[in-house]
PDB file of C-alpha atoms and ligand atoms in Angstrom:
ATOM      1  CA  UNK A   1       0.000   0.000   0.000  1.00 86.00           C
ATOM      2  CA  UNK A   2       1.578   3.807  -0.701  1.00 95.00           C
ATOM      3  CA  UNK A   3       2.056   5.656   2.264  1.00 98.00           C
ATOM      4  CA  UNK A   4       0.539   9.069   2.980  1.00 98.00           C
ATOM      5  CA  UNK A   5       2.268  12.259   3.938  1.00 98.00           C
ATOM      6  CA  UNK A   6       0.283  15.014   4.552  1.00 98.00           C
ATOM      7  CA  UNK A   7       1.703  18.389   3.736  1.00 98.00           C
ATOM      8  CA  UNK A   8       1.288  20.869   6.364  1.00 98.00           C
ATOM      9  CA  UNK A   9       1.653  23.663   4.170  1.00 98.00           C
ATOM     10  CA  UNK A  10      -2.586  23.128   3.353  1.00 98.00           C
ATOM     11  CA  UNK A  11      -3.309  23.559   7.133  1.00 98.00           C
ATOM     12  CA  UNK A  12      -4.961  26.095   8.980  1.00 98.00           C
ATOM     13  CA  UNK A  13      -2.095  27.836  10.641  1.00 98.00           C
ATOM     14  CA  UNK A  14      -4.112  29.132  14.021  1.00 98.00           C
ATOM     15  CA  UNK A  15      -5.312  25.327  14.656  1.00 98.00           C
ATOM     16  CA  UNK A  16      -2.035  23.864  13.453  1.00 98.00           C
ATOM     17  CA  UNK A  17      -1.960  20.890  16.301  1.00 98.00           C
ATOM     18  CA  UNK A  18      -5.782  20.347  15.248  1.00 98.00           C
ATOM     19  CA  UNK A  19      -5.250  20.072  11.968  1.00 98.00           C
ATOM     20  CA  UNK A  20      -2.635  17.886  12.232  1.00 98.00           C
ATOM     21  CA  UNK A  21      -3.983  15.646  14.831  1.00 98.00           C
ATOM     22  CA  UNK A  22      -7.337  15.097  12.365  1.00 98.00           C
ATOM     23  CA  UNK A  23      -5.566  14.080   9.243  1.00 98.00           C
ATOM     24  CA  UNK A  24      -3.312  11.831  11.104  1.00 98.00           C
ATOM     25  CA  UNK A  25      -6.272   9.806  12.368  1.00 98.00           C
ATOM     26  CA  UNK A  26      -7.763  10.236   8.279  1.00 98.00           C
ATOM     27  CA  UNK A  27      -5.251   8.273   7.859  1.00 98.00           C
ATOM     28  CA  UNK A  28      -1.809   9.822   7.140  1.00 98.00           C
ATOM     29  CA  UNK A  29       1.093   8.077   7.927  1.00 98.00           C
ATOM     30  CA  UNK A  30       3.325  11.226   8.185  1.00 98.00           C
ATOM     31  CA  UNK A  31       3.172  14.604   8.247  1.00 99.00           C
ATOM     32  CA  UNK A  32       5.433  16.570   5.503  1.00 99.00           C
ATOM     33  CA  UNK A  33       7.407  19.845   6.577  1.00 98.00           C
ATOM     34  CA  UNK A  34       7.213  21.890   4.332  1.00 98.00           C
ATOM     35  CA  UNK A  35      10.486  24.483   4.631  1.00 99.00           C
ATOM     36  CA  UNK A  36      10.866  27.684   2.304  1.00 98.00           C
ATOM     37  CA  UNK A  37      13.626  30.443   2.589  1.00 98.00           C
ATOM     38  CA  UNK A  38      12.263  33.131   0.022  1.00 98.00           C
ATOM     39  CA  UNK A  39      15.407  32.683  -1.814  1.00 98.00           C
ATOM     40  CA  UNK A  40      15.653  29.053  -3.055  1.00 98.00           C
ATOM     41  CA  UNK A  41      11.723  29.563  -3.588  1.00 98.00           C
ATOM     42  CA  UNK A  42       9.413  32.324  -4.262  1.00 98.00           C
ATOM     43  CA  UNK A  43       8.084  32.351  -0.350  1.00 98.00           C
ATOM     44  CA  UNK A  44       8.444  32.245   2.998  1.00 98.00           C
ATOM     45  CA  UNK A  45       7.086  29.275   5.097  1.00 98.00           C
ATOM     46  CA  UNK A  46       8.000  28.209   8.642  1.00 98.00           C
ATOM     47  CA  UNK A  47      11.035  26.875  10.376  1.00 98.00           C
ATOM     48  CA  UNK A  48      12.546  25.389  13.182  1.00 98.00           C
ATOM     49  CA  UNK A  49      10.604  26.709  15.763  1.00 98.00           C
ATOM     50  CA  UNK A  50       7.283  25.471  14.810  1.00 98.00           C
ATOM     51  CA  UNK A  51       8.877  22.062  13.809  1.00 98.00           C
ATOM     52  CA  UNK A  52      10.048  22.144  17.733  1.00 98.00           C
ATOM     53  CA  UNK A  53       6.394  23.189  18.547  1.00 98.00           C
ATOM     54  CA  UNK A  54       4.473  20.943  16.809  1.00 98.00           C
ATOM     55  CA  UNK A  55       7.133  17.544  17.611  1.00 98.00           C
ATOM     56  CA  UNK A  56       6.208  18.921  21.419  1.00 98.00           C
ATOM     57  CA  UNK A  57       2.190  18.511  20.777  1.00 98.00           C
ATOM     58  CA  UNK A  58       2.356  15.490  18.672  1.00 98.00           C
ATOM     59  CA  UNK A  59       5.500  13.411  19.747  1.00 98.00           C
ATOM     60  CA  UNK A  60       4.075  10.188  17.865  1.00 98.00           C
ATOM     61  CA  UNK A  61       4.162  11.836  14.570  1.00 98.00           C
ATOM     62  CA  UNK A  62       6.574  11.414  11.984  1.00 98.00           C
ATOM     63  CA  UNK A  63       8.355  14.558  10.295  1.00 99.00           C
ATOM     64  CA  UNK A  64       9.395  14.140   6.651  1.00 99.00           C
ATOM     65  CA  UNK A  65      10.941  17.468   6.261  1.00 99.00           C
ATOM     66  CA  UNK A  66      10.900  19.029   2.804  1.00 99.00           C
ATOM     67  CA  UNK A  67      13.898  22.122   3.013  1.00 99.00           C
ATOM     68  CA  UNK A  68      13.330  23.953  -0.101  1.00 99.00           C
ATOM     69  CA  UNK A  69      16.333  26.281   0.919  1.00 99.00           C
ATOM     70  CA  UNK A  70      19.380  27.155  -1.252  1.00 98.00           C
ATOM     71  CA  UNK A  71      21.453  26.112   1.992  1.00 98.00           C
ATOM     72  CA  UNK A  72      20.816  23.219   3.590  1.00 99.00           C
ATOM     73  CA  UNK A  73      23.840  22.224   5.179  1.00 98.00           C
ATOM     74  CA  UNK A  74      23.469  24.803   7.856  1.00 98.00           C
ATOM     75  CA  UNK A  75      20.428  24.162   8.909  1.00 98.00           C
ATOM     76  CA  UNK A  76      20.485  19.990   8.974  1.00 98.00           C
ATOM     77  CA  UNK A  77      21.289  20.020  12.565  1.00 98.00           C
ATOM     78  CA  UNK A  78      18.305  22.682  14.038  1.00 98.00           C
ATOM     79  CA  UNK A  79      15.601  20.396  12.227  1.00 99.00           C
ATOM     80  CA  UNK A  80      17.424  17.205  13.349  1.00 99.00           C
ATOM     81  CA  UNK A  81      17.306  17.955  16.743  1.00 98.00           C
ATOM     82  CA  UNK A  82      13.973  19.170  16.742  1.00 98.00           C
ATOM     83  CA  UNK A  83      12.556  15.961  15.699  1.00 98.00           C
ATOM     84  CA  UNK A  84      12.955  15.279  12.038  1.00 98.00           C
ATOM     85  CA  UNK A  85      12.552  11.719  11.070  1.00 98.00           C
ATOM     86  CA  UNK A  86      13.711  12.275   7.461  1.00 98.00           C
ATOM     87  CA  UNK A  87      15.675  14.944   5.636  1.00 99.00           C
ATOM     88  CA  UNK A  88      15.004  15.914   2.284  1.00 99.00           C
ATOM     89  CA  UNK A  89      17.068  18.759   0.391  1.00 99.00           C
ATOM     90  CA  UNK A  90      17.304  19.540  -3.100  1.00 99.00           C
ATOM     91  CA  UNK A  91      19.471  18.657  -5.680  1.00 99.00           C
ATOM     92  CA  UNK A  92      19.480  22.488  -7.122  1.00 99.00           C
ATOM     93  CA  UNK A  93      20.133  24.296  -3.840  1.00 98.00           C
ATOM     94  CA  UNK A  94      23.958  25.508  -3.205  1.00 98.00           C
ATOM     95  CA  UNK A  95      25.599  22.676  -1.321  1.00 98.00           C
ATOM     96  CA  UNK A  96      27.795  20.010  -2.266  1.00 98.00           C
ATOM     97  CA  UNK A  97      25.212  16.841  -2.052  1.00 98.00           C
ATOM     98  CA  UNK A  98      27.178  14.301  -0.478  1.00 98.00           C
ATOM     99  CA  UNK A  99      28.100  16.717   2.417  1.00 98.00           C
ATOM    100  CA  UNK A 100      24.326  17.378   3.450  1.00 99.00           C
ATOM    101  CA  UNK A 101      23.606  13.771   3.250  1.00 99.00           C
ATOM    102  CA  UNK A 102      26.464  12.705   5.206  1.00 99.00           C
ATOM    103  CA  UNK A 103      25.133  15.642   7.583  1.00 99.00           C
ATOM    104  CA  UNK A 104      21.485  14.320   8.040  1.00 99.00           C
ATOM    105  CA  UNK A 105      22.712  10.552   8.436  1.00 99.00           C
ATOM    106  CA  UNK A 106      24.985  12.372  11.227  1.00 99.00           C
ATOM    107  CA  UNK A 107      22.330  13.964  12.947  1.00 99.00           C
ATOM    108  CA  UNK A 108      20.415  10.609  13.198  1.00 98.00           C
ATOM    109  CA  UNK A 109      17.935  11.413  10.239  1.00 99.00           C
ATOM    110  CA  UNK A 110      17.252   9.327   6.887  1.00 99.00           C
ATOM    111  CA  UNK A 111      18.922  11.574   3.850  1.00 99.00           C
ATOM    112  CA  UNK A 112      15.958  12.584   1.011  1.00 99.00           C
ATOM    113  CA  UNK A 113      17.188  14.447  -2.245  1.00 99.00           C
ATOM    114  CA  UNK A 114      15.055  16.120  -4.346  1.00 99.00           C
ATOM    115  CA  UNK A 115      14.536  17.090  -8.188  1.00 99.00           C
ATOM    116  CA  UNK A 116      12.682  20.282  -9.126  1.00 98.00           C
ATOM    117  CA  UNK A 117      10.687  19.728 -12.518  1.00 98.00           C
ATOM    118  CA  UNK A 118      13.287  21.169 -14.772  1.00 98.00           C
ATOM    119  CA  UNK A 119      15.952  18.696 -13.586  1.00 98.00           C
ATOM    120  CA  UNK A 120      16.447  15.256 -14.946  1.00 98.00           C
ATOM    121  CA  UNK A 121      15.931  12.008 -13.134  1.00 98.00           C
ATOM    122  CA  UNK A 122      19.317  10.664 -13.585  1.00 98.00           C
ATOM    123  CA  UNK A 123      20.899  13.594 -12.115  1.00 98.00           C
ATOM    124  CA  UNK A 124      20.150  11.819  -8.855  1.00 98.00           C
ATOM    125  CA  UNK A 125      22.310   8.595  -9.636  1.00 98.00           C
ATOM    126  CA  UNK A 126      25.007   9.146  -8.619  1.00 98.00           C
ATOM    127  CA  UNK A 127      23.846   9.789  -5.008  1.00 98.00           C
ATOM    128  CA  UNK A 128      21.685   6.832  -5.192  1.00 98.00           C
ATOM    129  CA  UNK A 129      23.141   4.579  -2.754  1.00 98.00           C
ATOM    130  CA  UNK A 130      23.279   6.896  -0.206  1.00 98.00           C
ATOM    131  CA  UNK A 131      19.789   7.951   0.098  1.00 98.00           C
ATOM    132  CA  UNK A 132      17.174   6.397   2.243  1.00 98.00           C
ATOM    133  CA  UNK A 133      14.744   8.754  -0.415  1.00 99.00           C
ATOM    134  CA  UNK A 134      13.986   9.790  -3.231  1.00 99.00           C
ATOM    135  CA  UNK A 135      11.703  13.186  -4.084  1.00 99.00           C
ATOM    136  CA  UNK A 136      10.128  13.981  -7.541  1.00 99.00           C
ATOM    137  CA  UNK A 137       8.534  16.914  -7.477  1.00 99.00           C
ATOM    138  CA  UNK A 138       5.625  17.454  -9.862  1.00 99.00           C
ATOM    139  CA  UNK A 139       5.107  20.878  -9.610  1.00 98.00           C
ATOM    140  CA  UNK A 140       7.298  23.810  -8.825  1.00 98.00           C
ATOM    141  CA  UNK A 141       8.507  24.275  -5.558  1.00 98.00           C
ATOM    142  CA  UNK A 142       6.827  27.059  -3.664  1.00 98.00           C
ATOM    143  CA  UNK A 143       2.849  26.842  -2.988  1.00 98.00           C
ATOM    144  CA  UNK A 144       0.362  24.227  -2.323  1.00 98.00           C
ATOM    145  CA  UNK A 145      -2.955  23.706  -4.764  1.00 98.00           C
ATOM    146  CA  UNK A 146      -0.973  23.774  -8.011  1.00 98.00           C
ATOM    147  CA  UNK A 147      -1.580  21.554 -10.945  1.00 98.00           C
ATOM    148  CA  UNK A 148       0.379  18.231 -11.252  1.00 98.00           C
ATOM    149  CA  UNK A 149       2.921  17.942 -13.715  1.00 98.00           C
ATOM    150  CA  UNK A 150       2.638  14.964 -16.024  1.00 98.00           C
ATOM    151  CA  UNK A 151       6.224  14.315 -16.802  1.00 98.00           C
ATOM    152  CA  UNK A 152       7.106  13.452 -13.107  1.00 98.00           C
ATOM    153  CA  UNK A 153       5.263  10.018 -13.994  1.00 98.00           C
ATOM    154  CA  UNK A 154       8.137   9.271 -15.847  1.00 98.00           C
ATOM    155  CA  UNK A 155      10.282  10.623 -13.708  1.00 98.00           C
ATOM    156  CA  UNK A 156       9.682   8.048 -10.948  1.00 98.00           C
ATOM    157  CA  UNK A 157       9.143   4.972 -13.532  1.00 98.00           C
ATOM    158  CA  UNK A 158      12.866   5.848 -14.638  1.00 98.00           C
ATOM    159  CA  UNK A 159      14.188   6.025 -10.737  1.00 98.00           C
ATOM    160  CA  UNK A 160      11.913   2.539 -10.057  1.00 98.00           C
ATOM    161  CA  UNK A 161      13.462   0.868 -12.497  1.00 98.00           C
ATOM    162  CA  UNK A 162      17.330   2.407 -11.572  1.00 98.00           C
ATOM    163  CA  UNK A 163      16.846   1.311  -8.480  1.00 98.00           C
ATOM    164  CA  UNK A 164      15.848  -2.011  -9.091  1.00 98.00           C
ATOM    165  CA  UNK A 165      18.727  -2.422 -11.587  1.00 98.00           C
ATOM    166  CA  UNK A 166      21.141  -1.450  -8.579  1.00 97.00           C
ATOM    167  CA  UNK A 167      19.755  -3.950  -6.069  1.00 98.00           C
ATOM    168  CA  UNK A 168      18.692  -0.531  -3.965  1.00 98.00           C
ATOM    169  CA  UNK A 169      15.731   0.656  -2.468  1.00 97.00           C
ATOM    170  CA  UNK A 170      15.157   4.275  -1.441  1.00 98.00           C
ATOM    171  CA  UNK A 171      11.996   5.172  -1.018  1.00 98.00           C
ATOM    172  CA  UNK A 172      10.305   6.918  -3.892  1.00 98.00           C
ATOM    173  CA  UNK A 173       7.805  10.314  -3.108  1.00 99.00           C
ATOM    174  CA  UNK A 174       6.278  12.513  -5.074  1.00 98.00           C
ATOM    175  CA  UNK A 175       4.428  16.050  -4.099  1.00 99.00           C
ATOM    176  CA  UNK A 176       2.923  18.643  -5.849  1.00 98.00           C
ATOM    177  CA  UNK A 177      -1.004  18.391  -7.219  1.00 98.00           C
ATOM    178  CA  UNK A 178      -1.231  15.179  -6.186  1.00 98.00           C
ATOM    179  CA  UNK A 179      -5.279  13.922  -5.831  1.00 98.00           C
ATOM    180  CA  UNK A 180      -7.280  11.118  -6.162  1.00 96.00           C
ATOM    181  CA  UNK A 181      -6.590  10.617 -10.051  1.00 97.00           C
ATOM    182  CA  UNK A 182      -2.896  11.960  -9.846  1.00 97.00           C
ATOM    183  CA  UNK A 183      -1.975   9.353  -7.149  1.00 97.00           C
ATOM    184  CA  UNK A 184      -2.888   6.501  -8.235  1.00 96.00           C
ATOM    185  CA  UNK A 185      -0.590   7.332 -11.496  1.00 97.00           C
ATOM    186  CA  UNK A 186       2.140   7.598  -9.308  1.00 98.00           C
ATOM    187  CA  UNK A 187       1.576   4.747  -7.649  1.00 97.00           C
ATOM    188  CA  UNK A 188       1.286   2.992 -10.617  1.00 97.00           C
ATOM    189  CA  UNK A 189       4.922   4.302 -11.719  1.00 98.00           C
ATOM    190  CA  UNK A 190       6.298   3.294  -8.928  1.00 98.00           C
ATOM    191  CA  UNK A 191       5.752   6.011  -5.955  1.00 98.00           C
ATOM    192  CA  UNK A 192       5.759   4.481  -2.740  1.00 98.00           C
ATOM    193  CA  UNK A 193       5.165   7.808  -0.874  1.00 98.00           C
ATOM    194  CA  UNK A 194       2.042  10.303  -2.088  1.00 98.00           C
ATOM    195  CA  UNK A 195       2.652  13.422  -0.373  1.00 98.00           C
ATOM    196  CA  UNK A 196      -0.952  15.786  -0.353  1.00 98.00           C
ATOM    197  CA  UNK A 197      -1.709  18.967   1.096  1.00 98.00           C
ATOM    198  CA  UNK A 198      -4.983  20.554  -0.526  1.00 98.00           C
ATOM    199  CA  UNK A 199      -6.475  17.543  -1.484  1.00 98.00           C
ATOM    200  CA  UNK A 200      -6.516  15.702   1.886  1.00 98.00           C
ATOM    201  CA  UNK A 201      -6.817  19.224   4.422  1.00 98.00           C
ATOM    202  CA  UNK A 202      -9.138  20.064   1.837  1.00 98.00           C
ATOM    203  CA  UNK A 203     -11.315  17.196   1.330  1.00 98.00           C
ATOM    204  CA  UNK A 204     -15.161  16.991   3.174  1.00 97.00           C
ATOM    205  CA  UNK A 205     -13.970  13.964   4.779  1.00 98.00           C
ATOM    206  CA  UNK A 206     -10.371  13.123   5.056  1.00 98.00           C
ATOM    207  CA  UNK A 207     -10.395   9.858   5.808  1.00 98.00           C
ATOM    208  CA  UNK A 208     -12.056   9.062   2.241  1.00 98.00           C
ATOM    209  CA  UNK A 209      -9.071  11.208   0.681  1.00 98.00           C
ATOM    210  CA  UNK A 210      -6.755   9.392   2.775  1.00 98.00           C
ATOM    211  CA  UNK A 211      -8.561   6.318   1.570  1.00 97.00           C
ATOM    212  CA  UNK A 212      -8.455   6.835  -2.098  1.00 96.00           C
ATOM    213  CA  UNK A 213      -4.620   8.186  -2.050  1.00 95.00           C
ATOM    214  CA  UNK A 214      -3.508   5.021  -0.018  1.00 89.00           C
ATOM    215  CA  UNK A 215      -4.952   2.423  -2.035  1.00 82.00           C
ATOM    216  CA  UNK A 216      -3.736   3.469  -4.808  1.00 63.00           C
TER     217      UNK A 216
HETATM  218  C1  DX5 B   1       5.268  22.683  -2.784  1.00 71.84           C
HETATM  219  C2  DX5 B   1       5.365  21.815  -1.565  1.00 71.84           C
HETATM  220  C3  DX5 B   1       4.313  20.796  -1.473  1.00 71.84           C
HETATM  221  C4  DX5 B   1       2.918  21.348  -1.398  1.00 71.84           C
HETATM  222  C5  DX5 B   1       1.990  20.329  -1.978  1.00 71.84           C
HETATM  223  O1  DX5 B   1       6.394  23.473  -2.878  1.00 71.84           O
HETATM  224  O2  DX5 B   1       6.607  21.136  -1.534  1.00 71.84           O
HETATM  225  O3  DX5 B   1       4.543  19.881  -0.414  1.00 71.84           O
HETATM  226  O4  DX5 B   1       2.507  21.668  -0.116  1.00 71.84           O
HETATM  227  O5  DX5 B   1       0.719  20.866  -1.972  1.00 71.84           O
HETATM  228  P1  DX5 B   1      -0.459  20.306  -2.862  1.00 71.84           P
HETATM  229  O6  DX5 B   1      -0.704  18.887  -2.439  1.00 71.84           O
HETATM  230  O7  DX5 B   1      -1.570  21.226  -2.530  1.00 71.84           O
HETATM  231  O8  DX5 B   1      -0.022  20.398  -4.297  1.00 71.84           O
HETATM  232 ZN1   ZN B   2       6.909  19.434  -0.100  1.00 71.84          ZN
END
């Protein structure tokens, strides 16, 4: 079954905990981080503090942090220590790769590395075997409730089959416009991780979004 990580980035910011805490028991199996500088990406999100916050309400969560930051490096530690579970950076920010994943696997924390749309899926191979994840973003980094971009399909069938050729499994997520028609064609590609943000704090009933993203 494809696990579920619910981006935070859709919540309602004054009932954060609340929020959480009601698509968790929908059915999410994580919640996803999402962390913007204004630099790397067009806007500003949250940080540190509010991962430190919301780890302090909701201890038995999971935090798959997204850092959509041009530095990464700097900042591995802060999110480590305030309970990140994974680590995911990108490929385009301003680090040298293998540093920032030798940094999160430091700081206790599985290493993620990320594509933007623009970049091409074997860009990542070379850092394969190193990575406990792998994040194909099918939008542009930056806001929630944009439209998926097809292309990331392929994307992921091309890192499936990579990874299978090199005896490795990383785990394979995708975010960005992802719903209850998108997922399942990720899933399909080979996505074991769906990560939604409008479409699940969004939905009527969450636990049917949750639903119809899991099973797919
Ligand atoms: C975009 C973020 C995503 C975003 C997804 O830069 O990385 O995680 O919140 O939002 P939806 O699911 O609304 O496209
Ligand atoms: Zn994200």
């Amino acid at each position: 079954m494809t696990q579920l990580s619910a981006s935070i980035l859709a919540a309602d910011f004054a009932r954060l905990e609340e929020d959480c805490r009601r698509v968790l028991a929908a059915g999410a199996d994580m919640l996803h981080f999402d962390v913007m500088d204004g630099h790397f990406v067009p806007n500003i999100s949250f940080g540190v503090p509010v991962l430190k916050s919301l780890r302090a309400a909701l201890p038995g969560a999971f935090y798959d942090v997204h850092l959509m930051i041009s530095r990464p490096l700097q900042y591995v530690e802060a999110f480590a220590e305030a309970g990140a579970g994974i680590i995911t950076f990108h490929l385009e920010s301003e680090d040298d790769p293998v540093e920032v994943i030798d940094a999160i696997h430091a700081a206790g924390c599985k290493a993620g590395l990320s594509i933007k749309p623009g970049t091409p899926a074997g860009a990542v191979l070379p850092y394969l075997s190193r990575l406990e994840l792998v994040l194909v973003m099918s939008v542009e980094p930056g806001f929630g409730g944009q439209k998926f971009m097809p292309p990331a399909l392929d994307k992921l069938a091309f890192l499936r089959e990579a990874c299978a050729g090199r005896g490795l499994a990383p785990l394979l997520e995708v975010d960005g416009g992802v719903d209850a028609v998108t997922g399942p064609q990720c899933a399909r590609a080979g996505a074991d991780l769906l990560v939604a943000g409008s479409y699940l704090f969004g939905a009527k009933d969450a636990a049917a979004a949750a639903r119809a993203l899991k099973q797919a």
